[in-house]
Amino acid sequence: MTLDFRSDTVTRPTSAMRSAMARAELGDDVFGDDPTVNRLQDHAAALFGMQAGLYFPTGTQSNLCALMSHCQRGEEVIVGQQAHTYKYEGGGGAVLGSIQPQPLNNRPDGTLDLAEVEGAIKPDDSHFAITRLIALENTIGGKVIARAYLADAVALARRRGLSIHLDGARIFNAAVKLGTPVKDLCAGFDTVSVCLSKGLGAPAGTVLVGKADVIDRARRVRKMVGGAMRQAGVVAAAGLHALEHHVERLAEDHANARRLAKGLEALGVACEPVQTNMVFAAFPKEVCKPLQEHLRSKDILCFIDPRTRLVTHLDLDAAGIDAFVAAVGAFLSQNARTASRAAVSGE
Ligand SMILES: *Cc1c(COP(=O)(O)O)cnc(C)c1O
């Protein structure tokens, strides 16, 4: 069986998830008639203590519609340089929403300096775009942002009359790691975008939860960008199943990530401290390509870089982690033997 460490998006639906999909009651969701989509949206909203939820095909579209619901043309979002909404979504907010991003550097822990955020809020002056929104992300690069920081960010937004959006693609990884319900962790945010297709293991789908008026606007934008689906309940059933059955088990992914880092470190491969389901490991530049090919020959998929990201998920168990570590170990010792033979023979 292939072991895939490239992302937590690669999971296949479990058989229980597939039977939930097969059983799903369906309707036309553009008319608001799909009972499964409605149940998913209501369930997600309740989990987050929010007024409403809205189902999207992807997280990129959910973030885009959230941004476009908060900001009008010529308005501005303050966002991290490393944020998915800024860096990895094709500039959609700017291209399609005419929303100006004001990027700020993320600190090593993933947060933005809130004094810098406040300093970036534009005065009411015709030279400037109108600052409207702060967008944060949790987890970011596998790192958990603590509740106290989030509460301070929310307080800042309120004090300065801004809206605040959370890209919570992996918010359940943060919640499980902290042992804090998402309702408490995300309290005060106007909108939260939650991917069902990452660690939660659904084949597709994201739900945006938030205040009813913002979600109503997001529904209009979703239609405009082509994201309103018809009998979407067949996929939404997988998302609902994921929310009901795959949240607590994220702790296993976190434990497997720690096991992976420990195994690599025992081989002399330096790893950054693990917080959730991502391991960042350092490999010398010259071994990256041959190591990736060696692993490919063992049916292991990953992107090996000087700063390699390895992601654990539902379809990787402890035995899979051990197989990965063993394959890296075999490669490194083979490499060391080749290098020492080359040194002896003076090549
Ligand atoms: C995956 C991801 C998204 C959305 O991705 P899609 O592939 O469009 O579903 C948004 N934000 C973060 C942080 C992500 O990891």
PDB file of N, CA and C in Angstrom, residues 100-160:
ATOM      1  N   GLN A 100      -7.647  44.887  -1.339  1.00  0.00           N
ATOM      2  CA  GLN A 100      -6.196  45.055  -1.192  1.00  0.00           C
ATOM      3  C   GLN A 100      -5.698  44.284   0.022  1.00  0.00           C
ATOM      4  N   PRO A 101      -4.711  43.391  -0.172  1.00  0.00           N
ATOM      5  CA  PRO A 101      -4.118  42.759   1.007  1.00  0.00           C
ATOM      6  C   PRO A 101      -3.050  43.672   1.597  1.00  0.00           C
ATOM      7  N   GLN A 102      -3.006  43.732   2.923  1.00  0.00           N
ATOM      8  CA  GLN A 102      -1.892  44.391   3.618  1.00  0.00           C
ATOM      9  C   GLN A 102      -1.162  43.296   4.381  1.00  0.00           C
ATOM     10  N   PRO A 103      -0.150  42.677   3.727  1.00  0.00           N
ATOM     11  CA  PRO A 103       0.526  41.573   4.406  1.00  0.00           C
ATOM     12  C   PRO A 103       1.510  42.063   5.467  1.00  0.00           C
ATOM     13  N   LEU A 104       1.593  41.306   6.562  1.00  0.00           N
ATOM     14  CA  LEU A 104       2.567  41.563   7.629  1.00  0.00           C
ATOM     15  C   LEU A 104       3.325  40.259   7.868  1.00  0.00           C
ATOM     16  N   ASN A 105       4.564  40.387   8.343  1.00  0.00           N
ATOM     17  CA  ASN A 105       5.344  39.172   8.597  1.00  0.00           C
ATOM     18  C   ASN A 105       4.726  38.349   9.718  1.00  0.00           C
ATOM     19  N   ASN A 106       4.683  37.044   9.510  1.00  0.00           N
ATOM     20  CA  ASN A 106       4.330  36.152  10.614  1.00  0.00           C
ATOM     21  C   ASN A 106       5.571  35.970  11.486  1.00  0.00           C
ATOM     22  N   ARG A 107       5.359  35.957  12.784  1.00  0.00           N
ATOM     23  CA  ARG A 107       6.465  35.653  13.701  1.00  0.00           C
ATOM     24  C   ARG A 107       6.730  34.149  13.677  1.00  0.00           C
ATOM     25  N   PRO A 108       7.880  33.710  14.239  1.00  0.00           N
ATOM     26  CA  PRO A 108       8.186  32.278  14.164  1.00  0.00           C
ATOM     27  C   PRO A 108       7.072  31.380  14.723  1.00  0.00           C
ATOM     28  N   ASP A 109       6.279  31.875  15.670  1.00  0.00           N
ATOM     29  CA  ASP A 109       5.196  31.033  16.216  1.00  0.00           C
ATOM     30  C   ASP A 109       3.928  31.097  15.360  1.00  0.00           C
ATOM     31  N   GLY A 110       3.981  31.808  14.252  1.00  0.00           N
ATOM     32  CA  GLY A 110       2.842  31.863  13.328  1.00  0.00           C
ATOM     33  C   GLY A 110       1.942  33.072  13.536  1.00  0.00           C
ATOM     34  N   THR A 111       2.087  33.742  14.682  1.00  0.00           N
ATOM     35  CA  THR A 111       1.203  34.887  14.967  1.00  0.00           C
ATOM     36  C   THR A 111       1.666  36.142  14.236  1.00  0.00           C
ATOM     37  N   LEU A 112       0.795  37.129  14.180  1.00  0.00           N
ATOM     38  CA  LEU A 112       1.161  38.482  13.774  1.00  0.00           C
ATOM     39  C   LEU A 112       1.340  39.287  15.057  1.00  0.00           C
ATOM     40  N   ASP A 113       2.294  40.222  15.050  1.00  0.00           N
ATOM     41  CA  ASP A 113       2.455  41.138  16.169  1.00  0.00           C
ATOM     42  C   ASP A 113       1.244  42.088  16.165  1.00  0.00           C
ATOM     43  N   LEU A 114       0.449  42.041  17.226  1.00  0.00           N
ATOM     44  CA  LEU A 114      -0.803  42.804  17.205  1.00  0.00           C
ATOM     45  C   LEU A 114      -0.564  44.316  17.231  1.00  0.00           C
ATOM     46  N   ALA A 115       0.585  44.735  17.762  1.00  0.00           N
ATOM     47  CA  ALA A 115       0.927  46.171  17.692  1.00  0.00           C
ATOM     48  C   ALA A 115       1.169  46.559  16.232  1.00  0.00           C
ATOM     49  N   GLU A 116       1.805  45.653  15.485  1.00  0.00           N
ATOM     50  CA  GLU A 116       2.024  45.904  14.057  1.00  0.00           C
ATOM     51  C   GLU A 116       0.701  45.917  13.293  1.00  0.00           C
ATOM     52  N   VAL A 117      -0.189  44.996  13.685  1.00  0.00           N
ATOM     53  CA  VAL A 117      -1.509  44.956  13.044  1.00  0.00           C
ATOM     54  C   VAL A 117      -2.200  46.303  13.269  1.00  0.00           C
ATOM     55  N   GLU A 118      -2.167  46.751  14.512  1.00  0.00           N
ATOM     56  CA  GLU A 118      -2.852  48.014  14.818  1.00  0.00           C
ATOM     57  C   GLU A 118      -2.195  49.166  14.061  1.00  0.00           C
ATOM     58  N   GLY A 119      -0.859  49.124  13.973  1.00  0.00           N
ATOM     59  CA  GLY A 119      -0.126  50.169  13.251  1.00  0.00           C
ATOM     60  C   GLY A 119      -0.437  50.189  11.758  1.00  0.00           C
ATOM     61  N   ALA A 120      -0.882  49.044  11.231  1.00  0.00           N
ATOM     62  CA  ALA A 120      -1.154  48.952   9.792  1.00  0.00           C
ATOM     63  C   ALA A 120      -2.564  49.405   9.428  1.00  0.00           C
ATOM     64  N   ILE A 121      -3.398  49.629  10.444  1.00  0.00           N
ATOM     65  CA  ILE A 121      -4.771  50.089  10.165  1.00  0.00           C
ATOM     66  C   ILE A 121      -4.692  51.515   9.608  1.00  0.00           C
ATOM     67  N   LYS A 122      -5.253  51.723   8.424  1.00  0.00           N
ATOM     68  CA  LYS A 122      -5.108  53.019   7.746  1.00  0.00           C
ATOM     69  C   LYS A 122      -6.030  54.059   8.370  1.00  0.00           C
ATOM     70  N   PRO A 123      -5.516  55.299   8.512  1.00  0.00           N
ATOM     71  CA  PRO A 123      -6.406  56.387   8.942  1.00  0.00           C
ATOM     72  C   PRO A 123      -7.436  56.693   7.853  1.00  0.00           C
ATOM     73  N   ASP A 124      -8.502  57.353   8.260  1.00  0.00           N
ATOM     74  CA  ASP A 124      -9.555  57.760   7.316  1.00  0.00           C
ATOM     75  C   ASP A 124      -9.012  58.932   6.500  1.00  0.00           C
ATOM     76  N   ASP A 125      -8.493  58.631   5.330  1.00  0.00           N
ATOM     77  CA  ASP A 125      -7.787  59.622   4.500  1.00  0.00           C
ATOM     78  C   ASP A 125      -7.916  59.125   3.065  1.00  0.00           C
ATOM     79  N   SER A 126      -8.221  60.004   2.143  1.00  0.00           N
ATOM     80  CA  SER A 126      -8.513  59.565   0.770  1.00  0.00           C
ATOM     81  C   SER A 126      -7.301  58.969   0.064  1.00  0.00           C
ATOM     82  N   HIS A 127      -6.100  59.107   0.653  1.00  0.00           N
ATOM     83  CA  HIS A 127      -4.932  58.445   0.058  1.00  0.00           C
ATOM     84  C   HIS A 127      -4.998  56.927   0.211  1.00  0.00           C
ATOM     85  N   PHE A 128      -5.706  56.461   1.208  1.00  0.00           N
ATOM     86  CA  PHE A 128      -5.568  55.077   1.648  1.00  0.00           C
ATOM     87  C   PHE A 128      -6.777  54.219   1.303  1.00  0.00           C
ATOM     88  N   ALA A 129      -6.475  52.941   1.149  1.00  0.00           N
ATOM     89  CA  ALA A 129      -7.569  51.961   1.119  1.00  0.00           C
ATOM     90  C   ALA A 129      -8.226  51.942   2.506  1.00  0.00           C
ATOM     91  N   ILE A 130      -9.442  51.480   2.548  1.00  0.00           N
ATOM     92  CA  ILE A 130     -10.173  51.441   3.826  1.00  0.00           C
ATOM     93  C   ILE A 130      -9.939  50.081   4.487  1.00  0.00           C
ATOM     94  N   THR A 131      -9.240  50.090   5.617  1.00  0.00           N
ATOM     95  CA  THR A 131      -8.988  48.832   6.316  1.00  0.00           C
ATOM     96  C   THR A 131     -10.302  48.299   6.888  1.00  0.00           C
ATOM     97  N   ARG A 132     -10.610  47.043   6.552  1.00  0.00           N
ATOM     98  CA  ARG A 132     -11.915  46.512   6.944  1.00  0.00           C
ATOM     99  C   ARG A 132     -11.828  45.224   7.749  1.00  0.00           C
ATOM    100  N   LEU A 133     -10.742  44.457   7.518  1.00  0.00           N
ATOM    101  CA  LEU A 133     -10.732  43.071   7.997  1.00  0.00           C
ATOM    102  C   LEU A 133      -9.337  42.661   8.469  1.00  0.00           C
ATOM    103  N   ILE A 134      -9.316  41.836   9.510  1.00  0.00           N
ATOM    104  CA  ILE A 134      -8.103  41.110   9.904  1.00  0.00           C
ATOM    105  C   ILE A 134      -8.367  39.634   9.598  1.00  0.00           C
ATOM    106  N   ALA A 135      -7.419  38.971   8.937  1.00  0.00           N
ATOM    107  CA  ALA A 135      -7.579  37.537   8.657  1.00  0.00           C
ATOM    108  C   ALA A 135      -6.420  36.778   9.294  1.00  0.00           C
ATOM    109  N   LEU A 136      -6.748  35.820  10.153  1.00  0.00           N
ATOM    110  CA  LEU A 136      -5.728  34.993  10.811  1.00  0.00           C
ATOM    111  C   LEU A 136      -5.897  33.545  10.371  1.00  0.00           C
ATOM    112  N   GLU A 137      -4.965  32.691  10.799  1.00  0.00           N
ATOM    113  CA  GLU A 137      -5.001  31.279  10.404  1.00  0.00           C
ATOM    114  C   GLU A 137      -4.559  30.412  11.578  1.00  0.00           C
ATOM    115  N   ASN A 138      -5.284  29.293  11.813  1.00  0.00           N
ATOM    116  CA  ASN A 138      -4.981  28.402  12.945  1.00  0.00           C
ATOM    117  C   ASN A 138      -5.466  26.990  12.602  1.00  0.00           C
ATOM    118  N   THR A 139      -4.586  26.001  12.569  1.00  0.00           N
ATOM    119  CA  THR A 139      -3.149  26.070  12.722  1.00  0.00           C
ATOM    120  C   THR A 139      -2.515  26.708  11.493  1.00  0.00           C
ATOM    121  N   ILE A 140      -1.304  27.225  11.670  1.00  0.00           N
ATOM    122  CA  ILE A 140      -0.566  27.783  10.535  1.00  0.00           C
ATOM    123  C   ILE A 140       0.797  27.103  10.471  1.00  0.00           C
ATOM    124  N   GLY A 141       1.077  26.455   9.352  1.00  0.00           N
ATOM    125  CA  GLY A 141       2.317  25.684   9.236  1.00  0.00           C
ATOM    126  C   GLY A 141       2.415  24.629  10.334  1.00  0.00           C
ATOM    127  N   GLY A 142       1.272  24.067  10.725  1.00  0.00           N
ATOM    128  CA  GLY A 142       1.263  23.033  11.761  1.00  0.00           C
ATOM    129  C   GLY A 142       1.336  23.586  13.172  1.00  0.00           C
ATOM    130  N   LYS A 143       1.445  24.922  13.300  1.00  0.00           N
ATOM    131  CA  LYS A 143       1.577  25.524  14.639  1.00  0.00           C
ATOM    132  C   LYS A 143       0.236  26.023  15.163  1.00  0.00           C
ATOM    133  N   VAL A 144       0.062  25.815  16.457  1.00  0.00           N
ATOM    134  CA  VAL A 144      -1.195  26.167  17.119  1.00  0.00           C
ATOM    135  C   VAL A 144      -1.119  27.597  17.639  1.00  0.00           C
ATOM    136  N   ILE A 145      -2.157  28.368  17.368  1.00  0.00           N
ATOM    137  CA  ILE A 145      -2.249  29.720  17.937  1.00  0.00           C
ATOM    138  C   ILE A 145      -3.155  29.631  19.170  1.00  0.00           C
ATOM    139  N   ALA A 146      -2.639  30.157  20.276  1.00  0.00           N
ATOM    140  CA  ALA A 146      -3.327  29.991  21.565  1.00  0.00           C
ATOM    141  C   ALA A 146      -4.567  30.867  21.677  1.00  0.00           C
ATOM    142  N   ARG A 147      -5.481  30.426  22.528  1.00  0.00           N
ATOM    143  CA  ARG A 147      -6.737  31.130  22.761  1.00  0.00           C
ATOM    144  C   ARG A 147      -6.514  32.582  23.222  1.00  0.00           C
ATOM    145  N   ALA A 148      -5.537  32.792  24.107  1.00  0.00           N
ATOM    146  CA  ALA A 148      -5.340  34.140  24.659  1.00  0.00           C
ATOM    147  C   ALA A 148      -4.974  35.119  23.550  1.00  0.00           C
ATOM    148  N   TYR A 149      -4.124  34.667  22.621  1.00  0.00           N
ATOM    149  CA  TYR A 149      -3.747  35.528  21.496  1.00  0.00           C
ATOM    150  C   TYR A 149      -4.963  35.832  20.624  1.00  0.00           C
ATOM    151  N   LEU A 150      -5.741  34.793  20.338  1.00  0.00           N
ATOM    152  CA  LEU A 150      -6.924  34.979  19.491  1.00  0.00           C
ATOM    153  C   LEU A 150      -7.889  35.967  20.131  1.00  0.00           C
ATOM    154  N   ALA A 151      -8.054  35.847  21.463  1.00  0.00           N
ATOM    155  CA  ALA A 151      -8.951  36.757  22.183  1.00  0.00           C
ATOM    156  C   ALA A 151      -8.449  38.197  22.066  1.00  0.00           C
ATOM    157  N   ASP A 152      -7.116  38.379  22.159  1.00  0.00           N
ATOM    158  CA  ASP A 152      -6.548  39.729  22.012  1.00  0.00           C
ATOM    159  C   ASP A 152      -6.796  40.274  20.603  1.00  0.00           C
ATOM    160  N   ALA A 153      -6.660  39.400  19.597  1.00  0.00           N
ATOM    161  CA  ALA A 153      -6.875  39.830  18.206  1.00  0.00           C
ATOM    162  C   ALA A 153      -8.335  40.230  17.998  1.00  0.00           C
ATOM    163  N   VAL A 154      -9.242  39.437  18.569  1.00  0.00           N
ATOM    164  CA  VAL A 154     -10.664  39.756  18.460  1.00  0.00           C
ATOM    165  C   VAL A 154     -10.953  41.102  19.149  1.00  0.00           C
ATOM    166  N   ALA A 155     -10.349  41.288  20.330  1.00  0.00           N
ATOM    167  CA  ALA A 155     -10.565  42.543  21.067  1.00  0.00           C
ATOM    168  C   ALA A 155     -10.051  43.739  20.263  1.00  0.00           C
ATOM    169  N   LEU A 156      -8.910  43.568  19.616  1.00  0.00           N
ATOM    170  CA  LEU A 156      -8.353  44.635  18.779  1.00  0.00           C
ATOM    171  C   LEU A 156      -9.312  44.969  17.625  1.00  0.00           C
ATOM    172  N   ALA A 157      -9.802  43.922  16.966  1.00  0.00           N
ATOM    173  CA  ALA A 157     -10.737  44.142  15.845  1.00  0.00           C
ATOM    174  C   ALA A 157     -11.963  44.912  16.332  1.00  0.00           C
ATOM    175  N   ARG A 158     -12.505  44.494  17.482  1.00  0.00           N
ATOM    176  CA  ARG A 158     -13.717  45.149  18.012  1.00  0.00           C
ATOM    177  C   ARG A 158     -13.424  46.615  18.336  1.00  0.00           C
ATOM    178  N   ARG A 159     -12.295  46.830  19.003  1.00  0.00           N
ATOM    179  CA  ARG A 159     -11.942  48.191  19.432  1.00  0.00           C
ATOM    180  C   ARG A 159     -11.794  49.130  18.243  1.00  0.00           C
ATOM    181  N   ARG A 160     -11.265  48.573  17.113  1.00  0.00           N
ATOM    182  CA  ARG A 160     -11.017  49.426  15.947  1.00  0.00           C
ATOM    183  C   ARG A 160     -12.111  49.300  14.884  1.00  0.00           C
TER     184      ARG A 160
END
